[in-house]
């Protein structure tokens, strides 16, 4: 019997600007980790990922893209006969990569379209991840797991956490200063902790890509994430998984499912 794999999540699952793009509005790649893993498993895939998603837009809030397209809450489309459901979300609840983008483009060119696009989200500049933000991500992940469990008959539910973007040795180059880098490290730690606690609380399986990618962050010899993309057409794909990173996530997911 053919497996059915369902993927829920934001851009770290969708794979914006990794060709081929199968849904430009969703920033969804034909070579994101869900598709690569499903191909290795010989499975049918229901890919519901949308770049920019939060735990709320997976659960119960429609998501409207910058062009006005509306995506229904992702969980509503999970089929009852799903065998595996993967979840990668929560970073946007903490403004994780958005903070990196804001810092980098503010330094590079405050007049850049991406700077102007992000500025309203950061009226007071970069902010520490608050306890409330972390709780929103953690409880959101738990609720997604619970919702998927209620909607499916027998699915294995797998939380797949975020590839490491910034490491302790990341210089940031012209993108961010040391204080900003240290803030992003604290955000990373907060997000990783939210995943661990959500897995413990919900009983979901956990693929800890954050640990496996420690030596593959920015400035490493073999990064699994992109640096800064200055073209306005693709700049929001900065500090996200690259094609190699998606391959490595797919490999580990398949290994843990075996």
PDB file of C-alpha atoms in Angstrom:
ATOM      1  CA  UNK A   1       0.000   0.000   0.000  1.00  0.00           C
ATOM      2  CA  UNK A   2       1.319   3.440  -0.936  1.00  0.00           C
ATOM      3  CA  UNK A   3       2.113   5.732   1.983  1.00  0.00           C
ATOM      4  CA  UNK A   4       0.490   9.147   2.202  1.00  0.00           C
ATOM      5  CA  UNK A   5       2.774  11.862   3.556  1.00  0.00           C
ATOM      6  CA  UNK A   6       1.353  15.257   4.518  1.00  0.00           C
ATOM      7  CA  UNK A   7       3.515  18.296   5.151  1.00  0.00           C
ATOM      8  CA  UNK A   8       2.467  21.320   7.199  1.00  0.00           C
ATOM      9  CA  UNK A   9       4.621  24.348   7.742  1.00  0.00           C
ATOM     10  CA  UNK A  10       6.255  27.577   6.741  1.00  0.00           C
ATOM     11  CA  UNK A  11       9.155  28.509   4.472  1.00  0.00           C
ATOM     12  CA  UNK A  12      11.713  26.193   6.102  1.00  0.00           C
ATOM     13  CA  UNK A  13       9.531  23.372   4.781  1.00  0.00           C
ATOM     14  CA  UNK A  14       8.147  25.042   1.645  1.00  0.00           C
ATOM     15  CA  UNK A  15      11.536  25.974   0.182  1.00  0.00           C
ATOM     16  CA  UNK A  16      11.144  29.421  -1.395  1.00  0.00           C
ATOM     17  CA  UNK A  17      13.322  30.125  -4.441  1.00  0.00           C
ATOM     18  CA  UNK A  18      14.635  26.567  -4.721  1.00  0.00           C
ATOM     19  CA  UNK A  19      13.850  25.553  -8.316  1.00  0.00           C
ATOM     20  CA  UNK A  20      11.575  24.247  -9.586  1.00  0.00           C
ATOM     21  CA  UNK A  21       8.872  26.340  -7.952  1.00  0.00           C
ATOM     22  CA  UNK A  22       5.514  24.538  -7.980  1.00  0.00           C
ATOM     23  CA  UNK A  23       3.494  27.257  -6.217  1.00  0.00           C
ATOM     24  CA  UNK A  24       5.006  30.732  -6.383  1.00  0.00           C
ATOM     25  CA  UNK A  25       2.407  32.287  -4.079  1.00  0.00           C
ATOM     26  CA  UNK A  26       3.192  29.729  -1.378  1.00  0.00           C
ATOM     27  CA  UNK A  27       6.933  29.900  -2.031  1.00  0.00           C
ATOM     28  CA  UNK A  28       6.747  26.135  -2.466  1.00  0.00           C
ATOM     29  CA  UNK A  29       9.545  24.231  -4.190  1.00  0.00           C
ATOM     30  CA  UNK A  30       9.384  20.979  -6.104  1.00  0.00           C
ATOM     31  CA  UNK A  31      12.568  20.026  -4.259  1.00  0.00           C
ATOM     32  CA  UNK A  32      11.673  20.879  -0.689  1.00  0.00           C
ATOM     33  CA  UNK A  33      12.273  18.284   1.996  1.00  0.00           C
ATOM     34  CA  UNK A  34       8.691  16.937   1.967  1.00  0.00           C
ATOM     35  CA  UNK A  35       8.864  16.188  -1.764  1.00  0.00           C
ATOM     36  CA  UNK A  36      12.353  14.728  -1.589  1.00  0.00           C
ATOM     37  CA  UNK A  37      11.417  12.513   1.356  1.00  0.00           C
ATOM     38  CA  UNK A  38       8.162  11.377  -0.254  1.00  0.00           C
ATOM     39  CA  UNK A  39      10.035  10.431  -3.414  1.00  0.00           C
ATOM     40  CA  UNK A  40      12.538   8.370  -1.417  1.00  0.00           C
ATOM     41  CA  UNK A  41       9.675   6.634   0.378  1.00  0.00           C
ATOM     42  CA  UNK A  42       7.681   6.044  -2.801  1.00  0.00           C
ATOM     43  CA  UNK A  43       4.853   7.924  -1.098  1.00  0.00           C
ATOM     44  CA  UNK A  44       2.057  10.179  -2.236  1.00  0.00           C
ATOM     45  CA  UNK A  45       2.526  13.713  -0.935  1.00  0.00           C
ATOM     46  CA  UNK A  46       0.001  16.289   0.200  1.00  0.00           C
ATOM     47  CA  UNK A  47       2.156  19.416   0.485  1.00  0.00           C
ATOM     48  CA  UNK A  48       0.271  22.139   2.349  1.00  0.00           C
ATOM     49  CA  UNK A  49       3.279  24.292   3.268  1.00  0.00           C
ATOM     50  CA  UNK A  50       3.116  28.057   2.742  1.00  0.00           C
ATOM     51  CA  UNK A  51       6.010  30.463   3.252  1.00  0.00           C
ATOM     52  CA  UNK A  52       5.208  32.966   5.972  1.00  0.00           C
ATOM     53  CA  UNK A  53       2.923  30.590   7.855  1.00  0.00           C
ATOM     54  CA  UNK A  54       2.605  30.813  11.618  1.00  0.00           C
ATOM     55  CA  UNK A  55       1.272  28.151  13.937  1.00  0.00           C
ATOM     56  CA  UNK A  56      -2.019  30.091  13.889  1.00  0.00           C
ATOM     57  CA  UNK A  57      -2.359  29.956  10.092  1.00  0.00           C
ATOM     58  CA  UNK A  58      -1.785  26.223  10.203  1.00  0.00           C
ATOM     59  CA  UNK A  59      -4.431  25.832  12.897  1.00  0.00           C
ATOM     60  CA  UNK A  60      -7.329  28.207  12.485  1.00  0.00           C
ATOM     61  CA  UNK A  61      -6.499  31.461  10.695  1.00  0.00           C
ATOM     62  CA  UNK A  62      -6.522  31.958   6.907  1.00  0.00           C
ATOM     63  CA  UNK A  63      -3.192  33.179   5.529  1.00  0.00           C
ATOM     64  CA  UNK A  64      -3.160  36.055   3.042  1.00  0.00           C
ATOM     65  CA  UNK A  65      -0.028  36.497   0.927  1.00  0.00           C
ATOM     66  CA  UNK A  66       1.421  39.861  -0.092  1.00  0.00           C
ATOM     67  CA  UNK A  67      -0.396  39.608  -3.431  1.00  0.00           C
ATOM     68  CA  UNK A  68      -3.731  38.898  -1.764  1.00  0.00           C
ATOM     69  CA  UNK A  69      -4.057  35.149  -2.270  1.00  0.00           C
ATOM     70  CA  UNK A  70      -5.751  33.472   0.674  1.00  0.00           C
ATOM     71  CA  UNK A  71      -4.803  30.012   1.940  1.00  0.00           C
ATOM     72  CA  UNK A  72      -7.165  28.218   4.303  1.00  0.00           C
ATOM     73  CA  UNK A  73      -5.706  26.934   7.590  1.00  0.00           C
ATOM     74  CA  UNK A  74      -3.436  24.097   6.516  1.00  0.00           C
ATOM     75  CA  UNK A  75      -4.749  21.576   9.009  1.00  0.00           C
ATOM     76  CA  UNK A  76      -8.180  21.653   7.363  1.00  0.00           C
ATOM     77  CA  UNK A  77      -6.775  19.788   4.343  1.00  0.00           C
ATOM     78  CA  UNK A  78      -5.087  16.944   6.228  1.00  0.00           C
ATOM     79  CA  UNK A  79      -6.657  13.689   4.960  1.00  0.00           C
ATOM     80  CA  UNK A  80      -7.907  11.153   7.483  1.00  0.00           C
ATOM     81  CA  UNK A  81      -5.847   8.356   5.910  1.00  0.00           C
ATOM     82  CA  UNK A  82      -2.516  10.194   6.246  1.00  0.00           C
ATOM     83  CA  UNK A  83       0.309   7.870   7.279  1.00  0.00           C
ATOM     84  CA  UNK A  84       2.942  10.500   8.120  1.00  0.00           C
ATOM     85  CA  UNK A  85       2.438  14.183   8.909  1.00  0.00           C
ATOM     86  CA  UNK A  86       5.452  16.484   9.194  1.00  0.00           C
ATOM     87  CA  UNK A  87       5.344  19.883  10.880  1.00  0.00           C
ATOM     88  CA  UNK A  88       7.889  22.704  10.580  1.00  0.00           C
ATOM     89  CA  UNK A  89       6.597  25.999  11.982  1.00  0.00           C
ATOM     90  CA  UNK A  90       7.047  28.436  14.842  1.00  0.00           C
ATOM     91  CA  UNK A  91       9.909  30.523  13.524  1.00  0.00           C
ATOM     92  CA  UNK A  92       7.553  33.206  12.270  1.00  0.00           C
ATOM     93  CA  UNK A  93       5.887  33.303  15.691  1.00  0.00           C
ATOM     94  CA  UNK A  94       9.284  34.511  16.953  1.00  0.00           C
ATOM     95  CA  UNK A  95      10.053  36.739  13.896  1.00  0.00           C
ATOM     96  CA  UNK A  96      13.158  34.545  13.514  1.00  0.00           C
ATOM     97  CA  UNK A  97      14.365  34.992   9.935  1.00  0.00           C
ATOM     98  CA  UNK A  98      12.397  38.230   9.554  1.00  0.00           C
ATOM     99  CA  UNK A  99      14.642  39.707  12.247  1.00  0.00           C
ATOM    100  CA  UNK A 100      17.742  38.617  10.339  1.00  0.00           C
ATOM    101  CA  UNK A 101      16.375  40.119   7.132  1.00  0.00           C
ATOM    102  CA  UNK A 102      15.486  43.374   8.863  1.00  0.00           C
ATOM    103  CA  UNK A 103      18.932  43.694  10.445  1.00  0.00           C
ATOM    104  CA  UNK A 104      20.784  42.861   7.233  1.00  0.00           C
ATOM    105  CA  UNK A 105      18.836  45.141   4.921  1.00  0.00           C
ATOM    106  CA  UNK A 106      18.729  47.987   7.444  1.00  0.00           C
ATOM    107  CA  UNK A 107      22.524  47.877   7.421  1.00  0.00           C
ATOM    108  CA  UNK A 108      22.869  47.295   3.682  1.00  0.00           C
ATOM    109  CA  UNK A 109      20.320  49.791   2.367  1.00  0.00           C
ATOM    110  CA  UNK A 110      17.462  51.274   4.421  1.00  0.00           C
ATOM    111  CA  UNK A 111      15.766  52.240   1.145  1.00  0.00           C
ATOM    112  CA  UNK A 112      15.824  48.684  -0.236  1.00  0.00           C
ATOM    113  CA  UNK A 113      12.300  47.362  -0.956  1.00  0.00           C
ATOM    114  CA  UNK A 114      12.801  44.607   1.610  1.00  0.00           C
ATOM    115  CA  UNK A 115      13.791  47.175   4.243  1.00  0.00           C
ATOM    116  CA  UNK A 116      10.638  49.164   3.556  1.00  0.00           C
ATOM    117  CA  UNK A 117       8.511  46.006   3.553  1.00  0.00           C
ATOM    118  CA  UNK A 118       9.822  44.858   6.948  1.00  0.00           C
ATOM    119  CA  UNK A 119      10.070  48.209   8.730  1.00  0.00           C
ATOM    120  CA  UNK A 120       6.429  48.281   9.926  1.00  0.00           C
ATOM    121  CA  UNK A 121       6.975  44.920  11.656  1.00  0.00           C
ATOM    122  CA  UNK A 122       9.857  46.355  13.707  1.00  0.00           C
ATOM    123  CA  UNK A 123       8.775  49.859  14.808  1.00  0.00           C
ATOM    124  CA  UNK A 124      11.003  49.597  17.884  1.00  0.00           C
ATOM    125  CA  UNK A 125      13.841  47.728  16.188  1.00  0.00           C
ATOM    126  CA  UNK A 126      14.891  44.163  16.916  1.00  0.00           C
ATOM    127  CA  UNK A 127      13.306  42.588  19.973  1.00  0.00           C
ATOM    128  CA  UNK A 128      14.250  39.759  22.300  1.00  0.00           C
ATOM    129  CA  UNK A 129      12.046  36.674  21.956  1.00  0.00           C
ATOM    130  CA  UNK A 130       9.559  37.189  24.769  1.00  0.00           C
ATOM    131  CA  UNK A 131       8.215  34.400  26.945  1.00  0.00           C
ATOM    132  CA  UNK A 132       4.831  35.022  25.335  1.00  0.00           C
ATOM    133  CA  UNK A 133       6.238  34.577  21.814  1.00  0.00           C
ATOM    134  CA  UNK A 134       7.980  31.354  22.776  1.00  0.00           C
ATOM    135  CA  UNK A 135       4.822  30.062  24.447  1.00  0.00           C
ATOM    136  CA  UNK A 136       2.829  30.925  21.317  1.00  0.00           C
ATOM    137  CA  UNK A 137       5.193  28.832  19.201  1.00  0.00           C
ATOM    138  CA  UNK A 138       5.341  25.936  21.663  1.00  0.00           C
ATOM    139  CA  UNK A 139       1.623  25.761  22.385  1.00  0.00           C
ATOM    140  CA  UNK A 140       0.881  26.229  18.703  1.00  0.00           C
ATOM    141  CA  UNK A 141       3.007  23.214  17.819  1.00  0.00           C
ATOM    142  CA  UNK A 142       1.270  21.152  20.501  1.00  0.00           C
ATOM    143  CA  UNK A 143      -2.153  22.174  19.232  1.00  0.00           C
ATOM    144  CA  UNK A 144      -1.171  21.288  15.664  1.00  0.00           C
ATOM    145  CA  UNK A 145      -0.084  17.818  16.782  1.00  0.00           C
ATOM    146  CA  UNK A 146      -3.297  17.367  18.737  1.00  0.00           C
ATOM    147  CA  UNK A 147      -5.364  18.583  15.799  1.00  0.00           C
ATOM    148  CA  UNK A 148      -3.656  16.251  13.358  1.00  0.00           C
ATOM    149  CA  UNK A 149      -4.087  13.341  15.759  1.00  0.00           C
ATOM    150  CA  UNK A 150      -7.812  14.063  16.000  1.00  0.00           C
ATOM    151  CA  UNK A 151      -8.190  14.310  12.224  1.00  0.00           C
ATOM    152  CA  UNK A 152      -6.274  11.169  11.263  1.00  0.00           C
ATOM    153  CA  UNK A 153      -6.719   7.484  11.999  1.00  0.00           C
ATOM    154  CA  UNK A 154      -3.139   6.337  12.443  1.00  0.00           C
ATOM    155  CA  UNK A 155      -0.658   9.024  11.344  1.00  0.00           C
ATOM    156  CA  UNK A 156       2.884   9.234  12.659  1.00  0.00           C
ATOM    157  CA  UNK A 157       3.317  12.899  13.521  1.00  0.00           C
ATOM    158  CA  UNK A 158       6.809  14.306  13.210  1.00  0.00           C
ATOM    159  CA  UNK A 159       8.048  17.718  14.289  1.00  0.00           C
ATOM    160  CA  UNK A 160      10.991  18.745  12.102  1.00  0.00           C
ATOM    161  CA  UNK A 161      12.833  21.670  13.634  1.00  0.00           C
ATOM    162  CA  UNK A 162      14.830  24.398  11.929  1.00  0.00           C
ATOM    163  CA  UNK A 163      18.208  24.174  10.269  1.00  0.00           C
ATOM    164  CA  UNK A 164      20.811  26.226  12.106  1.00  0.00           C
ATOM    165  CA  UNK A 165      21.284  29.584  10.398  1.00  0.00           C
ATOM    166  CA  UNK A 166      23.616  31.395  12.801  1.00  0.00           C
ATOM    167  CA  UNK A 167      26.297  29.679  14.861  1.00  0.00           C
ATOM    168  CA  UNK A 168      28.579  30.928  17.594  1.00  0.00           C
ATOM    169  CA  UNK A 169      31.337  31.474  15.055  1.00  0.00           C
ATOM    170  CA  UNK A 170      29.173  33.232  12.495  1.00  0.00           C
ATOM    171  CA  UNK A 171      30.657  36.636  11.779  1.00  0.00           C
ATOM    172  CA  UNK A 172      27.652  38.016   9.954  1.00  0.00           C
ATOM    173  CA  UNK A 173      30.079  39.872   7.717  1.00  0.00           C
ATOM    174  CA  UNK A 174      28.421  43.019   6.476  1.00  0.00           C
ATOM    175  CA  UNK A 175      25.003  41.668   7.448  1.00  0.00           C
ATOM    176  CA  UNK A 176      24.843  41.950  11.239  1.00  0.00           C
ATOM    177  CA  UNK A 177      27.028  43.007  14.134  1.00  0.00           C
ATOM    178  CA  UNK A 178      28.012  40.817  17.069  1.00  0.00           C
ATOM    179  CA  UNK A 179      25.123  41.988  19.261  1.00  0.00           C
ATOM    180  CA  UNK A 180      22.631  41.131  16.532  1.00  0.00           C
ATOM    181  CA  UNK A 181      24.264  37.754  15.986  1.00  0.00           C
ATOM    182  CA  UNK A 182      23.995  37.022  19.698  1.00  0.00           C
ATOM    183  CA  UNK A 183      20.309  37.967  19.627  1.00  0.00           C
ATOM    184  CA  UNK A 184      19.735  35.534  16.771  1.00  0.00           C
ATOM    185  CA  UNK A 185      21.520  32.838  18.755  1.00  0.00           C
ATOM    186  CA  UNK A 186      19.103  33.437  21.630  1.00  0.00           C
ATOM    187  CA  UNK A 187      16.187  33.230  19.209  1.00  0.00           C
ATOM    188  CA  UNK A 188      17.577  29.964  17.865  1.00  0.00           C
ATOM    189  CA  UNK A 189      17.892  28.532  21.366  1.00  0.00           C
ATOM    190  CA  UNK A 190      14.349  29.615  22.239  1.00  0.00           C
ATOM    191  CA  UNK A 191      12.923  28.006  19.098  1.00  0.00           C
ATOM    192  CA  UNK A 192      14.823  24.773  19.651  1.00  0.00           C
ATOM    193  CA  UNK A 193      13.559  24.616  23.220  1.00  0.00           C
ATOM    194  CA  UNK A 194       9.993  25.154  22.054  1.00  0.00           C
ATOM    195  CA  UNK A 195      10.322  22.136  19.765  1.00  0.00           C
ATOM    196  CA  UNK A 196      11.758  19.891  22.460  1.00  0.00           C
ATOM    197  CA  UNK A 197       9.041  20.809  24.938  1.00  0.00           C
ATOM    198  CA  UNK A 198       6.296  20.533  22.314  1.00  0.00           C
ATOM    199  CA  UNK A 199       7.458  17.040  21.376  1.00  0.00           C
ATOM    200  CA  UNK A 200       7.580  15.985  25.019  1.00  0.00           C
ATOM    201  CA  UNK A 201       4.151  17.440  25.752  1.00  0.00           C
ATOM    202  CA  UNK A 202       2.389  16.137  22.634  1.00  0.00           C
ATOM    203  CA  UNK A 203       4.140  12.805  22.147  1.00  0.00           C
ATOM    204  CA  UNK A 204       5.152  13.686  18.588  1.00  0.00           C
ATOM    205  CA  UNK A 205       8.403  12.426  17.137  1.00  0.00           C
ATOM    206  CA  UNK A 206      11.159  15.016  16.709  1.00  0.00           C
ATOM    207  CA  UNK A 207      13.758  15.378  13.973  1.00  0.00           C
ATOM    208  CA  UNK A 208      16.389  17.688  15.463  1.00  0.00           C
ATOM    209  CA  UNK A 209      17.849  19.240  12.342  1.00  0.00           C
ATOM    210  CA  UNK A 210      19.103  22.113  14.472  1.00  0.00           C
ATOM    211  CA  UNK A 211      21.628  19.762  16.069  1.00  0.00           C
ATOM    212  CA  UNK A 212      22.572  18.007  12.838  1.00  0.00           C
ATOM    213  CA  UNK A 213      23.215  21.290  11.033  1.00  0.00           C
ATOM    214  CA  UNK A 214      25.387  22.984  13.671  1.00  0.00           C
ATOM    215  CA  UNK A 215      28.477  22.789  11.457  1.00  0.00           C
ATOM    216  CA  UNK A 216      26.570  23.854   8.337  1.00  0.00           C
ATOM    217  CA  UNK A 217      25.402  27.348   9.252  1.00  0.00           C
ATOM    218  CA  UNK A 218      26.373  30.655   7.646  1.00  0.00           C
ATOM    219  CA  UNK A 219      30.145  31.040   7.203  1.00  0.00           C
ATOM    220  CA  UNK A 220      30.698  27.262   7.302  1.00  0.00           C
ATOM    221  CA  UNK A 221      32.580  25.322   4.630  1.00  0.00           C
ATOM    222  CA  UNK A 222      29.345  23.627   3.508  1.00  0.00           C
ATOM    223  CA  UNK A 223      26.342  25.743   4.491  1.00  0.00           C
ATOM    224  CA  UNK A 224      22.867  24.235   4.340  1.00  0.00           C
ATOM    225  CA  UNK A 225      21.329  27.715   4.359  1.00  0.00           C
ATOM    226  CA  UNK A 226      21.625  30.721   2.079  1.00  0.00           C
ATOM    227  CA  UNK A 227      23.243  34.018   2.893  1.00  0.00           C
ATOM    228  CA  UNK A 228      21.824  37.388   1.913  1.00  0.00           C
ATOM    229  CA  UNK A 229      20.041  37.649  -1.445  1.00  0.00           C
ATOM    230  CA  UNK A 230      19.872  41.297  -2.495  1.00  0.00           C
ATOM    231  CA  UNK A 231      17.608  40.948  -5.544  1.00  0.00           C
ATOM    232  CA  UNK A 232      14.207  42.281  -4.390  1.00  0.00           C
ATOM    233  CA  UNK A 233      12.503  39.462  -6.292  1.00  0.00           C
ATOM    234  CA  UNK A 234      14.129  36.793  -4.106  1.00  0.00           C
ATOM    235  CA  UNK A 235      15.452  38.632  -1.047  1.00  0.00           C
ATOM    236  CA  UNK A 236      12.931  37.047   1.324  1.00  0.00           C
ATOM    237  CA  UNK A 237      14.620  33.712   0.603  1.00  0.00           C
ATOM    238  CA  UNK A 238      17.722  34.915   2.438  1.00  0.00           C
ATOM    239  CA  UNK A 239      18.766  32.957   5.547  1.00  0.00           C
ATOM    240  CA  UNK A 240      16.620  29.966   4.524  1.00  0.00           C
ATOM    241  CA  UNK A 241      17.474  26.377   3.572  1.00  0.00           C
ATOM    242  CA  UNK A 242      19.302  25.940   0.291  1.00  0.00           C
ATOM    243  CA  UNK A 243      18.903  22.925  -1.994  1.00  0.00           C
ATOM    244  CA  UNK A 244      21.566  20.941  -0.130  1.00  0.00           C
ATOM    245  CA  UNK A 245      19.921  21.732   3.191  1.00  0.00           C
ATOM    246  CA  UNK A 246      16.600  20.395   1.952  1.00  0.00           C
ATOM    247  CA  UNK A 247      18.298  17.199   0.796  1.00  0.00           C
ATOM    248  CA  UNK A 248      19.859  16.709   4.218  1.00  0.00           C
ATOM    249  CA  UNK A 249      16.536  17.231   6.005  1.00  0.00           C
ATOM    250  CA  UNK A 250      14.865  14.711   3.694  1.00  0.00           C
ATOM    251  CA  UNK A 251      17.629  12.166   4.327  1.00  0.00           C
ATOM    252  CA  UNK A 252      17.302  12.450   8.098  1.00  0.00           C
ATOM    253  CA  UNK A 253      13.520  12.334   8.011  1.00  0.00           C
ATOM    254  CA  UNK A 254      13.560   9.153   5.936  1.00  0.00           C
ATOM    255  CA  UNK A 255      16.200   7.650   8.237  1.00  0.00           C
ATOM    256  CA  UNK A 256      14.098   8.313  11.334  1.00  0.00           C
ATOM    257  CA  UNK A 257      10.946   6.991   9.700  1.00  0.00           C
ATOM    258  CA  UNK A 258      12.611   3.700   8.756  1.00  0.00           C
TER     259      UNK A 258
END
